[in-house]
Short mmCIF file of C-alpha atoms and ligand atoms in Angstrom, two decimals:
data_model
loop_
_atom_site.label_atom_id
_atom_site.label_comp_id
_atom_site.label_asym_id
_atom_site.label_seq_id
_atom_site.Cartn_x
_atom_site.Cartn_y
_atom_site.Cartn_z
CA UNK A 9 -49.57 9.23 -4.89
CA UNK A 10 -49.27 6.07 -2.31
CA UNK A 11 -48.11 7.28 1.41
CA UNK A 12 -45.95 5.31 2.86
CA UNK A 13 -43.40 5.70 5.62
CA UNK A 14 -39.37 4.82 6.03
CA UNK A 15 -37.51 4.82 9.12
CA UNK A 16 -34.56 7.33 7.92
CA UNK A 17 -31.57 7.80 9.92
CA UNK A 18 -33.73 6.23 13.22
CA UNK A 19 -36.52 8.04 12.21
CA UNK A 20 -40.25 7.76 11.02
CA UNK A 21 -40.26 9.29 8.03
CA UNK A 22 -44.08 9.53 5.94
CA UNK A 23 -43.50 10.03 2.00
CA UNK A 24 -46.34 10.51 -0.28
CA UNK A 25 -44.94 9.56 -3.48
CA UNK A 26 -45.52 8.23 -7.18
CA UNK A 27 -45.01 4.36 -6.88
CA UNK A 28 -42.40 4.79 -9.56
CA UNK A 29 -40.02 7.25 -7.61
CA UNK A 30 -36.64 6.14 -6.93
CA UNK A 31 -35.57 5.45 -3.44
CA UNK A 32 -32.40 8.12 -4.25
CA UNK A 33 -34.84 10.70 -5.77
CA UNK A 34 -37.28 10.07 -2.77
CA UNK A 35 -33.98 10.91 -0.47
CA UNK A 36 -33.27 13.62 -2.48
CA UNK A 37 -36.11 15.44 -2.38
CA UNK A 38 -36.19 15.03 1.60
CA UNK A 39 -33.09 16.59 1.92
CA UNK A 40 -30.68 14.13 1.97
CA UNK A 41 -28.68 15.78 -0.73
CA UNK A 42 -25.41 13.75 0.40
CA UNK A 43 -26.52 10.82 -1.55
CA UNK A 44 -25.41 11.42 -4.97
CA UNK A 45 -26.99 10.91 -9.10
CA UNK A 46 -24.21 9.83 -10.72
CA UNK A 47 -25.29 7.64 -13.40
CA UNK A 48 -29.02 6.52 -12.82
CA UNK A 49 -28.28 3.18 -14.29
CA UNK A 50 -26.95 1.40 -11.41
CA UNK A 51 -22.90 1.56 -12.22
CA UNK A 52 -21.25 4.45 -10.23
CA UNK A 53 -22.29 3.28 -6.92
CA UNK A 54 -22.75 7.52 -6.20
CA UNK A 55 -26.45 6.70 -5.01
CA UNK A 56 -24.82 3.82 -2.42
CA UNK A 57 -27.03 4.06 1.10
CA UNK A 58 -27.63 1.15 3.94
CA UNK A 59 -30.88 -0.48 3.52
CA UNK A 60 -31.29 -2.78 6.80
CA UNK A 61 -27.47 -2.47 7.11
CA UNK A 62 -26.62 -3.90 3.18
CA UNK A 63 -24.91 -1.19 0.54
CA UNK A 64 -27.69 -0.51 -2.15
CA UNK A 65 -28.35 1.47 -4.65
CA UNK A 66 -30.81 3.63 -4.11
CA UNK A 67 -31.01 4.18 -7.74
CA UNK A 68 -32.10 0.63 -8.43
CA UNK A 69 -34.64 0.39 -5.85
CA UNK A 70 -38.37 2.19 -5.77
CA UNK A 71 -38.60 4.28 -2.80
CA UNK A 72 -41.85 2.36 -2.01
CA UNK A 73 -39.93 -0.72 -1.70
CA UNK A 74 -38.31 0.59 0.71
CA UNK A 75 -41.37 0.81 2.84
CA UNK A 76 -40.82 -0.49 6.75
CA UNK A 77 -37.20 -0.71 6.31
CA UNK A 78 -34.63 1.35 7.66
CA UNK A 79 -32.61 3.27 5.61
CA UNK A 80 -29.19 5.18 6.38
CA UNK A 81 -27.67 7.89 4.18
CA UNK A 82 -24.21 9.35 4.79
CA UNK A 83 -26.19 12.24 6.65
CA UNK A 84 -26.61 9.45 9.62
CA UNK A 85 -23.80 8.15 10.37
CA UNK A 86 -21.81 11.11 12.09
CA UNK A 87 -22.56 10.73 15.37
CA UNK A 88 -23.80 14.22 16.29
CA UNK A 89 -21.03 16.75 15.58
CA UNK A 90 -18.76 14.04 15.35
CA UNK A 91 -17.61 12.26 12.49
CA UNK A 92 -18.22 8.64 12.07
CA UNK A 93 -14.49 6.83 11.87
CA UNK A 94 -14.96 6.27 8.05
CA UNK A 95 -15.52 10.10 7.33
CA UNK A 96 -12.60 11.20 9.78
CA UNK A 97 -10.42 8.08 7.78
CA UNK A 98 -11.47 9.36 4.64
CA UNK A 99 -10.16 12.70 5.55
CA UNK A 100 -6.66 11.84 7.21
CA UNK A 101 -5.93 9.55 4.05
CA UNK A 102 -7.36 11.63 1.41
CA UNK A 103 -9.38 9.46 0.05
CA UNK A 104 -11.44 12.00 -1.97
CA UNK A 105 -10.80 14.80 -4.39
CA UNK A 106 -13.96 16.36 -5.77
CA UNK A 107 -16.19 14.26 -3.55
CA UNK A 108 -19.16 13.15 -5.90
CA UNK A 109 -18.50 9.73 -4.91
CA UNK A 110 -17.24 9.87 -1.36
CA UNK A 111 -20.52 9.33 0.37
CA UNK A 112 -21.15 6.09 -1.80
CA UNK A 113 -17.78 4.97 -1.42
CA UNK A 114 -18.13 5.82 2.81
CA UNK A 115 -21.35 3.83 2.91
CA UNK A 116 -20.53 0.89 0.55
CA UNK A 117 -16.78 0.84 3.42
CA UNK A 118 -19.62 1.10 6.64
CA UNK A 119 -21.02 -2.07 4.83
CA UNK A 120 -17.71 -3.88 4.48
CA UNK A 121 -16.24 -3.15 7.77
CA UNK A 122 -19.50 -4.35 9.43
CA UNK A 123 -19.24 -8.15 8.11
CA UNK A 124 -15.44 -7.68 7.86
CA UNK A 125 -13.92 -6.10 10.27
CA UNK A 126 -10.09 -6.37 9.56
CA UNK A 127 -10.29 -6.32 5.61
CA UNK A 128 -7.69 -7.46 3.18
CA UNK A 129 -6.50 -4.76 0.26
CA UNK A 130 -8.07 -7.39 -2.40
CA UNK A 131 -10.95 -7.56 0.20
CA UNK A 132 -11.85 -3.68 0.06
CA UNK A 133 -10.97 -3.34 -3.83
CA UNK A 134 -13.41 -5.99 -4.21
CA UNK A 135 -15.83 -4.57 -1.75
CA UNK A 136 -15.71 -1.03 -3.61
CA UNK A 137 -15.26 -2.43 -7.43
CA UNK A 138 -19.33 -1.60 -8.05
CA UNK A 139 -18.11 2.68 -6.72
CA UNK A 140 -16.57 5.06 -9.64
CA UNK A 141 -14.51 7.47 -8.44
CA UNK A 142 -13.19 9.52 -11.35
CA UNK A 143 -10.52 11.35 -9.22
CA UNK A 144 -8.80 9.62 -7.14
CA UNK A 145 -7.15 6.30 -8.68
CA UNK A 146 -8.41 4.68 -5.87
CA UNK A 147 -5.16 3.77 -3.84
CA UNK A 148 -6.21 6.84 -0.91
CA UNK A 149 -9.55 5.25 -0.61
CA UNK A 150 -8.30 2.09 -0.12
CA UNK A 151 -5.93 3.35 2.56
CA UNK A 152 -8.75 5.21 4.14
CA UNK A 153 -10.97 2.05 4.06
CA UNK A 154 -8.33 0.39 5.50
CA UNK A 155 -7.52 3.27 8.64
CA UNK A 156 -11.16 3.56 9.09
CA UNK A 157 -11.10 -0.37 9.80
CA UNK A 158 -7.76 0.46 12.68
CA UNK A 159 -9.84 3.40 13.75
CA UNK A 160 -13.13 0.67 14.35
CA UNK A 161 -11.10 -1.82 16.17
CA UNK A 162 -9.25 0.18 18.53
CA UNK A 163 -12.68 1.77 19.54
CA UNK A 164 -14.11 -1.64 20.56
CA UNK A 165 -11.42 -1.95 23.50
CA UNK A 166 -9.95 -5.19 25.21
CA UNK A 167 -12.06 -7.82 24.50
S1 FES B 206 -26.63 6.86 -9.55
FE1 FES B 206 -27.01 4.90 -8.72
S2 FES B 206 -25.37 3.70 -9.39
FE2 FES B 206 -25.00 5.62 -10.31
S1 FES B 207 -13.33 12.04 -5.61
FE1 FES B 207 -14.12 12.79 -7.49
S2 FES B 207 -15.26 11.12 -8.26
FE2 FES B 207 -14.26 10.32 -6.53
#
């Protein structure tokens, strides 16, 4: 067992943990039950958190690795009781059915949005083509990735 801490959701979090646990199984086991298995070999995108602010996988990463970094699951970014603009997007549009891969697909769009703000359709398919989603067909996610990105811009104001 190696202890080791992750800041997780803004806080200090100490693991003591097999070197050879998964980051997702590591989140998992803490709780974080909103970040999903859905493959374990790095295609479905299920597992998708922010590592420093980039869309992983948190199936292709040790948790160990993850070690001083700060890592946000889909249980941090509401903000309090209230929904983050991505989860209240992916709601009015919806962009989910049975919701295995909604948090993945939520986190990979908090990714986008961040370095591109005002996305193209190609731009989010392309952002989203490493997330399955087995429900949908895709075309209400896109729409909510792209309300999510009106939602984000009218909440920045005048500039
Ligand atoms: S569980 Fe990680 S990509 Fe599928
Ligand atoms: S909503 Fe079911 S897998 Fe995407």
């Amino acid at each position: 067992m190696s202890p080791f801490s992750i800041t997780l959701n803004g806080v200090k979090t100490e693991f003591s943990l097999e070197p050879r646990t998964l980051l997702v199984e590591a989140l998992r086991r803490a709780n974080l039950t909103g970040t999903h298995v859905g493959c374990d070999t790095s295609q479905c995108g299920a597992c998708t958190v922010l590592i420093d602010g980039e869309a992983i996988k948190s199936c292709t990463v040790l948790a160990v690795q993850a070690e001083g970094h700060e890592v946000t699951t889909i249980e941090g970014l509401a903000r309090g009781k209230t929904l983050h603009p991505i989860q209240a997007a992916f709601i009015e549009k919806h962009g989910l059915q049975c919701g295995f891969c909604t948090p993945g697909m939520i986190m990979t769009a908090a990714c986008l949005l961040k370095t591109t703000p005002n996305p193209t359709e190609a731009e989010i398919f392309q952002a989203l083509e490493g997330n399955i989603c087995r429900c949908t067909g895709y075309v209400n996610i896109v729409a909510a990735v792209a309300d999510a990105a009106l939602r984000l811009a009218s909440e920045e104001g005048p500039k």
